[in-house]
PDB file of C-alpha atoms in Angstrom:
ATOM      1  CA  LYS V  78     -22.934  22.883 -79.930  1.00 53.00           C
ATOM      2  CA  ASN V  79     -21.072  19.829 -80.957  1.00 62.00           C
ATOM      3  CA  GLU V  80     -22.302  17.695 -83.923  1.00 83.00           C
ATOM      4  CA  VAL V  81     -23.359  14.318 -82.331  1.00 89.00           C
ATOM      5  CA  GLU V  82     -24.714  14.716 -78.392  1.00 92.00           C
ATOM      6  CA  GLN V  83     -24.991  11.648 -76.268  1.00 94.00           C
ATOM      7  CA  SER V  84     -26.933  10.914 -73.381  1.00 95.00           C
ATOM      8  CA  PRO V  85     -27.171  10.560 -70.463  1.00 96.00           C
ATOM      9  CA  GLN V  86     -23.395  12.010 -69.542  1.00 94.00           C
ATOM     10  CA  ASN V  87     -23.237   9.129 -66.791  1.00 95.00           C
ATOM     11  CA  LEU V  88     -24.973   6.131 -65.768  1.00 97.00           C
ATOM     12  CA  THR V  89     -24.790   3.772 -62.664  1.00 97.00           C
ATOM     13  CA  ALA V  90     -26.690   0.269 -62.916  1.00 97.00           C
ATOM     14  CA  GLN V  91     -27.245  -1.913 -61.709  1.00 97.00           C
ATOM     15  CA  GLU V  92     -25.502  -5.593 -62.297  1.00 97.00           C
ATOM     16  CA  GLY V  93     -28.204  -7.591 -64.375  1.00 97.00           C
ATOM     17  CA  GLU V  94     -30.332  -4.484 -65.669  1.00 97.00           C
ATOM     18  CA  PHE V  95     -31.085  -3.367 -69.352  1.00 97.00           C
ATOM     19  CA  ILE V  96     -29.196  -0.609 -70.459  1.00 98.00           C
ATOM     20  CA  THR V  97     -30.005   1.341 -72.755  1.00 98.00           C
ATOM     21  CA  ILE V  98     -27.748   5.111 -74.031  1.00 98.00           C
ATOM     22  CA  ASN V  99     -28.539   7.326 -76.463  1.00 97.00           C
ATOM     23  CA  CYS V 100     -27.092   9.227 -79.225  1.00 96.00           C
ATOM     24  CA  SER V 101     -28.344  11.735 -81.940  1.00 94.00           C
ATOM     25  CA  TYR V 102     -26.671  13.867 -84.254  1.00 89.00           C
ATOM     26  CA  SER V 103     -27.683  17.438 -86.017  1.00 83.00           C
ATOM     27  CA  VAL V 104     -25.939  16.793 -89.565  1.00 75.00           C
ATOM     28  CA  GLY V 105     -26.349  13.731 -91.787  1.00 76.00           C
ATOM     29  CA  ILE V 106     -24.515  11.300 -91.865  1.00 80.00           C
ATOM     30  CA  SER V 107     -23.187   8.261 -94.323  1.00 79.00           C
ATOM     31  CA  ALA V 108     -22.587   5.833 -90.413  1.00 84.00           C
ATOM     32  CA  LEU V 109     -22.022   5.527 -87.300  1.00 89.00           C
ATOM     33  CA  HIS V 110     -19.534   4.037 -84.700  1.00 90.00           C
ATOM     34  CA  TRP V 111     -20.053   3.208 -81.380  1.00 93.00           C
ATOM     35  CA  LEU V 112     -17.361   2.592 -79.750  1.00 93.00           C
ATOM     36  CA  GLN V 113     -15.906   1.576 -75.463  1.00 92.00           C
ATOM     37  CA  GLN V 114     -13.568   2.981 -74.019  1.00 88.00           C
ATOM     38  CA  HIS V 115     -12.291   0.992 -71.238  1.00 84.00           C
ATOM     39  CA  PRO V 116     -11.008   2.898 -67.898  1.00 80.00           C
ATOM     40  CA  GLY V 117      -7.035   2.467 -68.966  1.00 75.00           C
ATOM     41  CA  GLY V 118      -7.499   4.458 -71.759  1.00 75.00           C
ATOM     42  CA  GLY V 119      -7.609   2.018 -74.674  1.00 79.00           C
ATOM     43  CA  ILE V 120     -10.899   2.030 -77.520  1.00 84.00           C
ATOM     44  CA  VAL V 121     -12.273  -0.680 -78.886  1.00 85.00           C
ATOM     45  CA  SER V 122     -14.627  -0.757 -81.646  1.00 85.00           C
ATOM     46  CA  LEU V 123     -17.839  -2.034 -81.800  1.00 90.00           C
ATOM     47  CA  PHE V 124     -19.897  -1.369 -84.195  1.00 88.00           C
ATOM     48  CA  MET V 125     -20.276   0.536 -87.227  1.00 87.00           C
ATOM     49  CA  LEU V 126     -23.851   1.106 -89.044  1.00 88.00           C
ATOM     50  CA  SER V 127     -25.135   3.154 -91.438  1.00 86.00           C
ATOM     51  CA  SER V 128     -29.680   1.502 -91.417  1.00 89.00           C
ATOM     52  CA  GLY V 129     -31.107  -1.216 -89.465  1.00 92.00           C
ATOM     53  CA  LYS V 130     -30.034  -2.787 -86.152  1.00 94.00           C
ATOM     54  CA  LYS V 131     -26.718  -4.724 -85.400  1.00 93.00           C
ATOM     55  CA  LYS V 132     -26.138  -7.419 -82.852  1.00 94.00           C
ATOM     56  CA  HIS V 133     -23.539  -9.079 -81.004  1.00 91.00           C
ATOM     57  CA  GLY V 134     -23.538 -10.911 -77.824  1.00 94.00           C
ATOM     58  CA  ARG V 135     -25.244  -9.137 -75.263  1.00 96.00           C
ATOM     59  CA  LEU V 136     -24.505  -5.340 -77.458  1.00 96.00           C
ATOM     60  CA  ILE V 137     -27.523  -4.307 -79.414  1.00 97.00           C
ATOM     61  CA  ALA V 138     -27.255  -1.212 -81.815  1.00 96.00           C
ATOM     62  CA  THR V 139     -29.498   0.356 -83.541  1.00 96.00           C
ATOM     63  CA  ILE V 140     -29.899   3.654 -85.530  1.00 94.00           C
ATOM     64  CA  ASN V 141     -32.857   5.576 -86.934  1.00 92.00           C
ATOM     65  CA  ILE V 142     -32.051   7.620 -90.351  1.00 85.00           C
ATOM     66  CA  GLN V 143     -34.413   9.592 -90.927  1.00 86.00           C
ATOM     67  CA  GLU V 144     -35.541  11.081 -86.595  1.00 89.00           C
ATOM     68  CA  LYS V 145     -31.090  10.561 -86.476  1.00 90.00           C
ATOM     69  CA  HIS V 146     -30.294   8.704 -83.996  1.00 94.00           C
ATOM     70  CA  SER V 147     -28.880   5.541 -82.577  1.00 96.00           C
ATOM     71  CA  SER V 148     -28.465   3.961 -79.635  1.00 97.00           C
ATOM     72  CA  LEU V 149     -26.699   0.967 -77.718  1.00 98.00           C
ATOM     73  CA  HIS V 150     -28.463  -1.182 -75.220  1.00 98.00           C
ATOM     74  CA  ILE V 151     -27.046  -3.849 -73.100  1.00 97.00           C
ATOM     75  CA  THR V 152     -29.139  -6.277 -71.668  1.00 97.00           C
ATOM     76  CA  ALA V 153     -28.340  -7.879 -68.306  1.00 96.00           C
ATOM     77  CA  SER V 154     -25.472  -6.578 -68.064  1.00 97.00           C
ATOM     78  CA  HIS V 155     -22.157  -6.917 -65.555  1.00 96.00           C
ATOM     79  CA  PRO V 156     -19.380  -5.175 -64.264  1.00 96.00           C
ATOM     80  CA  ARG V 157     -17.090  -5.758 -66.361  1.00 94.00           C
ATOM     81  CA  ASP V 158     -19.592  -3.819 -69.057  1.00 95.00           C
ATOM     82  CA  SER V 159     -18.544  -0.547 -66.693  1.00 95.00           C
ATOM     83  CA  ALA V 160     -16.580   1.587 -69.216  1.00 94.00           C
ATOM     84  CA  VAL V 161     -17.085   5.019 -71.843  1.00 93.00           C
ATOM     85  CA  TYR V 162     -19.308   4.462 -74.721  1.00 96.00           C
ATOM     86  CA  ILE V 163     -18.869   7.202 -77.530  1.00 94.00           C
ATOM     87  CA  CYS V 164     -20.116   7.402 -80.396  1.00 94.00           C
ATOM     88  CA  ALA V 165     -19.177   8.769 -83.912  1.00 90.00           C
ATOM     89  CA  GLY V 166     -20.675   9.715 -86.282  1.00 87.00           C
ATOM     90  CA  GLN V 167     -18.798   9.908 -90.718  1.00 79.00           C
ATOM     91  CA  GLY V 168     -20.874  12.932 -92.154  1.00 71.00           C
ATOM     92  CA  GLY V 169     -19.914  13.863 -96.087  1.00 63.00           C
ATOM     93  CA  SER V 170     -15.950  14.718 -95.371  1.00 61.00           C
ATOM     94  CA  GLU V 171     -15.944  10.961 -94.139  1.00 62.00           C
ATOM     95  CA  LYS V 172     -14.808  11.942 -90.738  1.00 71.00           C
ATOM     96  CA  LEU V 173     -15.696  10.702 -88.022  1.00 79.00           C
ATOM     97  CA  VAL V 174     -16.954  12.791 -85.545  1.00 83.00           C
ATOM     98  CA  PHE V 175     -17.347  12.068 -82.063  1.00 87.00           C
ATOM     99  CA  GLY V 176     -20.031  12.741 -79.235  1.00 90.00           C
ATOM    100  CA  LYS V 177     -17.926  13.524 -75.524  1.00 89.00           C
ATOM    101  CA  GLY V 178     -18.929   9.551 -74.746  1.00 92.00           C
ATOM    102  CA  THR V 179     -21.128   8.289 -71.658  1.00 95.00           C
ATOM    103  CA  LYS V 180     -19.687   6.864 -68.836  1.00 94.00           C
ATOM    104  CA  LEU V 181     -21.332   3.366 -67.494  1.00 96.00           C
ATOM    105  CA  THR V 182     -20.728   1.911 -63.962  1.00 96.00           C
ATOM    106  CA  VAL V 183     -22.181  -1.069 -63.285  1.00 97.00           C
ATOM    107  CA  ASN V 184     -22.443  -2.363 -59.845  1.00 96.00           C
ATOM    108  CA  PRO V 185     -22.047  -5.735 -58.613  1.00 95.00           C
TER     109      PRO V 185
ATOM    110  CA  SER R 218      -3.408 -10.588 -87.657  1.00 82.00           C
ATOM    111  CA  GLN R 219      -3.375  -6.656 -87.732  1.00 83.00           C
ATOM    112  CA  THR R 220      -1.870  -4.934 -84.568  1.00 90.00           C
ATOM    113  CA  ILE R 221      -0.758  -1.778 -83.360  1.00 93.00           C
ATOM    114  CA  HIS R 222       1.723  -0.142 -80.892  1.00 93.00           C
ATOM    115  CA  GLN R 223       1.879   3.306 -79.983  1.00 94.00           C
ATOM    116  CA  TRP R 224       4.847   4.518 -78.061  1.00 93.00           C
ATOM    117  CA  PRO R 225       5.423   6.069 -75.594  1.00 93.00           C
ATOM    118  CA  ALA R 226       2.057   4.765 -72.785  1.00 91.00           C
ATOM    119  CA  THR R 227       2.810   7.813 -70.349  1.00 93.00           C
ATOM    120  CA  LEU R 228       4.842  10.494 -70.771  1.00 95.00           C
ATOM    121  CA  VAL R 229       5.334  13.566 -68.479  1.00 97.00           C
ATOM    122  CA  GLN R 230       7.632  16.402 -70.492  1.00 96.00           C
ATOM    123  CA  PRO R 231       8.161  19.765 -69.211  1.00 97.00           C
ATOM    124  CA  VAL R 232       6.235  23.252 -70.619  1.00 97.00           C
ATOM    125  CA  GLY R 233       8.384  23.628 -74.155  1.00 96.00           C
ATOM    126  CA  SER R 234      10.351  20.846 -74.459  1.00 97.00           C
ATOM    127  CA  PRO R 235       9.652  19.267 -77.534  1.00 97.00           C
ATOM    128  CA  LEU R 236       7.825  15.879 -78.350  1.00 96.00           C
ATOM    129  CA  SER R 237       7.476  12.551 -80.315  1.00 96.00           C
ATOM    130  CA  LEU R 238       4.629   9.564 -80.416  1.00 97.00           C
ATOM    131  CA  GLU R 239       5.002   7.112 -82.118  1.00 96.00           C
ATOM    132  CA  CYS R 240       1.889   4.486 -83.670  1.00 97.00           C
ATOM    133  CA  THR R 241       2.916   2.282 -86.041  1.00 97.00           C
ATOM    134  CA  VAL R 242       0.728  -0.723 -87.564  1.00 96.00           C
ATOM    135  CA  GLU R 243       1.231  -4.672 -88.266  1.00 95.00           C
ATOM    136  CA  GLY R 244      -0.035  -7.244 -90.853  1.00 93.00           C
ATOM    137  CA  THR R 245      -1.316  -5.148 -93.240  1.00 90.00           C
ATOM    138  CA  SER R 246      -0.263  -2.825 -96.392  1.00 90.00           C
ATOM    139  CA  ASN R 247      -1.174   0.723 -96.993  1.00 90.00           C
ATOM    140  CA  PRO R 248      -3.755   1.842 -93.962  1.00 92.00           C
ATOM    141  CA  ASN R 249      -5.508   4.986 -93.269  1.00 90.00           C
ATOM    142  CA  LEU R 250      -3.854   6.220 -90.564  1.00 93.00           C
ATOM    143  CA  TYR R 251      -5.001   8.624 -88.136  1.00 92.00           C
ATOM    144  CA  TRP R 252      -4.007  10.604 -84.958  1.00 94.00           C
ATOM    145  CA  TYR R 253      -6.739  11.814 -81.895  1.00 91.00           C
ATOM    146  CA  ARG R 254      -6.338  13.233 -79.266  1.00 91.00           C
ATOM    147  CA  GLN R 255      -8.746  13.070 -75.738  1.00 85.00           C
ATOM    148  CA  ALA R 256      -7.956  15.765 -73.770  1.00 80.00           C
ATOM    149  CA  ALA R 257     -10.325  16.046 -70.477  1.00 74.00           C
ATOM    150  CA  GLY R 258     -13.602  16.592 -69.918  1.00 69.00           C
ATOM    151  CA  ARG R 259     -13.441  16.807 -74.079  1.00 74.00           C
ATOM    152  CA  GLY R 260     -14.743  13.793 -76.112  1.00 76.00           C
ATOM    153  CA  LEU R 261     -12.247  12.659 -79.505  1.00 84.00           C
ATOM    154  CA  GLN R 262     -10.654  15.164 -82.053  1.00 85.00           C
ATOM    155  CA  LEU R 263      -8.786  14.101 -85.081  1.00 86.00           C
ATOM    156  CA  LEU R 264      -6.071  16.141 -85.149  1.00 91.00           C
ATOM    157  CA  PHE R 265      -3.939  14.386 -88.516  1.00 92.00           C
ATOM    158  CA  TYR R 266      -4.749  11.936 -90.703  1.00 89.00           C
ATOM    159  CA  SER R 267      -2.417   9.935 -94.037  1.00 91.00           C
ATOM    160  CA  VAL R 268      -4.057   7.995 -96.548  1.00 88.00           C
ATOM    161  CA  GLY R 269      -0.725   7.461 -97.822  1.00 90.00           C
ATOM    162  CA  ILE R 270       3.657   8.090 -97.784  1.00 93.00           C
ATOM    163  CA  GLY R 271       4.059  11.229 -96.812  1.00 90.00           C
ATOM    164  CA  GLN R 272       0.273  12.817 -97.100  1.00 90.00           C
ATOM    165  CA  ILE R 273      -0.366  14.464 -94.182  1.00 91.00           C
ATOM    166  CA  SER R 274      -3.324  15.952 -93.751  1.00 87.00           C
ATOM    167  CA  SER R 275      -4.005  18.247 -90.698  1.00 86.00           C
ATOM    168  CA  GLU R 276      -7.816  18.879 -89.334  1.00 80.00           C
ATOM    169  CA  VAL R 277      -6.846  21.439 -86.570  1.00 76.00           C
ATOM    170  CA  PRO R 278      -4.678  24.084 -86.054  1.00 67.00           C
ATOM    171  CA  GLN R 279      -2.023  24.372 -83.345  1.00 78.00           C
ATOM    172  CA  ASN R 280       1.810  23.256 -82.912  1.00 89.00           C
ATOM    173  CA  LEU R 281       1.368  19.970 -83.578  1.00 93.00           C
ATOM    174  CA  SER R 282       2.526  18.123 -86.823  1.00 95.00           C
ATOM    175  CA  ALA R 283       2.525  14.666 -88.043  1.00 96.00           C
ATOM    176  CA  SER R 284       5.047  12.925 -90.753  1.00 96.00           C
ATOM    177  CA  ARG R 285       4.434   9.151 -92.512  1.00 96.00           C
ATOM    178  CA  PRO R 286       7.771   7.621 -93.286  1.00 95.00           C
ATOM    179  CA  GLN R 287       7.197   4.832 -94.011  1.00 95.00           C
ATOM    180  CA  ASP R 288       3.731   2.997 -94.946  1.00 95.00           C
ATOM    181  CA  ARG R 289       3.308   2.050 -91.772  1.00 95.00           C
ATOM    182  CA  GLN R 290       4.931   4.148 -89.461  1.00 96.00           C
ATOM    183  CA  PHE R 291       2.745   7.158 -88.564  1.00 97.00           C
ATOM    184  CA  ILE R 292       4.442  10.062 -85.808  1.00 97.00           C
ATOM    185  CA  LEU R 293       3.091  12.694 -84.046  1.00 97.00           C
ATOM    186  CA  SER R 294       5.946  15.002 -82.813  1.00 96.00           C
ATOM    187  CA  SER R 295       5.693  18.895 -82.119  1.00 95.00           C
ATOM    188  CA  LYS R 296       8.587  20.965 -81.641  1.00 95.00           C
ATOM    189  CA  LYS R 297       7.856  23.147 -78.122  1.00 95.00           C
ATOM    190  CA  LEU R 298       5.022  21.663 -75.997  1.00 95.00           C
ATOM    191  CA  LEU R 299       2.025  23.670 -74.398  1.00 94.00           C
ATOM    192  CA  LEU R 300      -0.002  22.956 -71.356  1.00 94.00           C
ATOM    193  CA  SER R 301      -2.908  23.075 -73.338  1.00 91.00           C
ATOM    194  CA  ASP R 302      -1.248  20.192 -75.431  1.00 93.00           C
ATOM    195  CA  SER R 303      -1.691  17.731 -71.931  1.00 93.00           C
ATOM    196  CA  GLY R 304      -4.470  14.514 -72.571  1.00 92.00           C
ATOM    197  CA  PHE R 305      -4.218  11.144 -74.120  1.00 91.00           C
ATOM    198  CA  TYR R 306      -3.765  10.393 -77.760  1.00 94.00           C
ATOM    199  CA  LEU R 307      -4.811   7.654 -80.131  1.00 92.00           C
ATOM    200  CA  CYS R 308      -3.443   5.989 -82.854  1.00 94.00           C
ATOM    201  CA  ALA R 309      -6.080   4.828 -85.387  1.00 92.00           C
ATOM    202  CA  TRP R 310      -5.896   2.800 -88.605  1.00 91.00           C
ATOM    203  CA  SER R 311      -8.873   1.886 -91.068  1.00 87.00           C
ATOM    204  CA  ALA R 312      -8.165  -0.443 -94.330  1.00 84.00           C
ATOM    205  CA  GLY R 313      -9.855   1.021 -98.112  1.00 65.00           C
ATOM    206  CA  GLN R 314      -9.882   3.860-100.202  1.00 59.00           C
ATOM    207  CA  LYS R 315     -12.024   5.803 -98.312  1.00 57.00           C
ATOM    208  CA  LEU R 316     -12.255   6.991 -94.545  1.00 55.00           C
ATOM    209  CA  THR R 317     -15.104   4.999 -93.969  1.00 55.00           C
ATOM    210  CA  ASP R 318     -14.744   2.008 -92.562  1.00 66.00           C
ATOM    211  CA  THR R 319     -13.826   0.878 -89.567  1.00 75.00           C
ATOM    212  CA  GLN R 320     -11.223   2.174 -87.066  1.00 82.00           C
ATOM    213  CA  TYR R 321      -8.912   0.424 -84.906  1.00 87.00           C
ATOM    214  CA  PHE R 322      -7.569   2.291 -81.765  1.00 89.00           C
ATOM    215  CA  GLY R 323      -4.475   1.880 -80.311  1.00 89.00           C
ATOM    216  CA  PRO R 324      -3.371   1.357 -76.407  1.00 87.00           C
ATOM    217  CA  GLY R 325      -2.313   5.509 -76.713  1.00 90.00           C
ATOM    218  CA  THR R 326      -0.782   7.798 -74.481  1.00 93.00           C
ATOM    219  CA  ARG R 327      -1.517   9.404 -71.941  1.00 92.00           C
ATOM    220  CA  LEU R 328       0.421  13.117 -72.055  1.00 95.00           C
ATOM    221  CA  THR R 329       1.547  15.607 -69.572  1.00 95.00           C
ATOM    222  CA  VAL R 330       2.622  19.153 -70.343  1.00 95.00           C
ATOM    223  CA  LEU R 331       4.058  20.155 -66.945  1.00 96.00           C
TER     224      LEU R 331
END
């Protein structure tokens, strides 16, 4: 069993919809990362958070340490948001443990 | 500003051939450097990380090796490729003395072993 689980695996939405991607982890972590992988493969780091909530443009990331759960929200989704979104937990060893990713497709 | 380069972008190699992937970082000193592999249908897997020149930590036993001959250069190598080595290889860097900082990824190398 992977220490970091994401849901859903695949998500299709219509432009403008509010999107939520979930990440749960089974081990204690010091920080959680959200990454975006574009269709060409390039990866961009979106957020790193250890508590509470962070917002950047239309993206919002939240984390609940007690429940070992984090969510990534996208408001007013757009086709250019189509990508694979990956969460990664940073544990005691400080190295990242990655989820398998959520493939998001936003249709116009 | 900092930039990270990887080459080649794509590579097709026969089984048993050698491999050398290179990663360089510009605009920063003494970065932590990482090699990841993303196999088809699987998540990212950390292969190696380095906190300094000549310092390599291996995460997964395999036929790959890594070297850091210069501060901002990280090389992934193999003497004999296996079919299972196919995947998308990503180099990343982070600043600071710990591994907890944000990691910045390179564009990746897509390797196909035939």
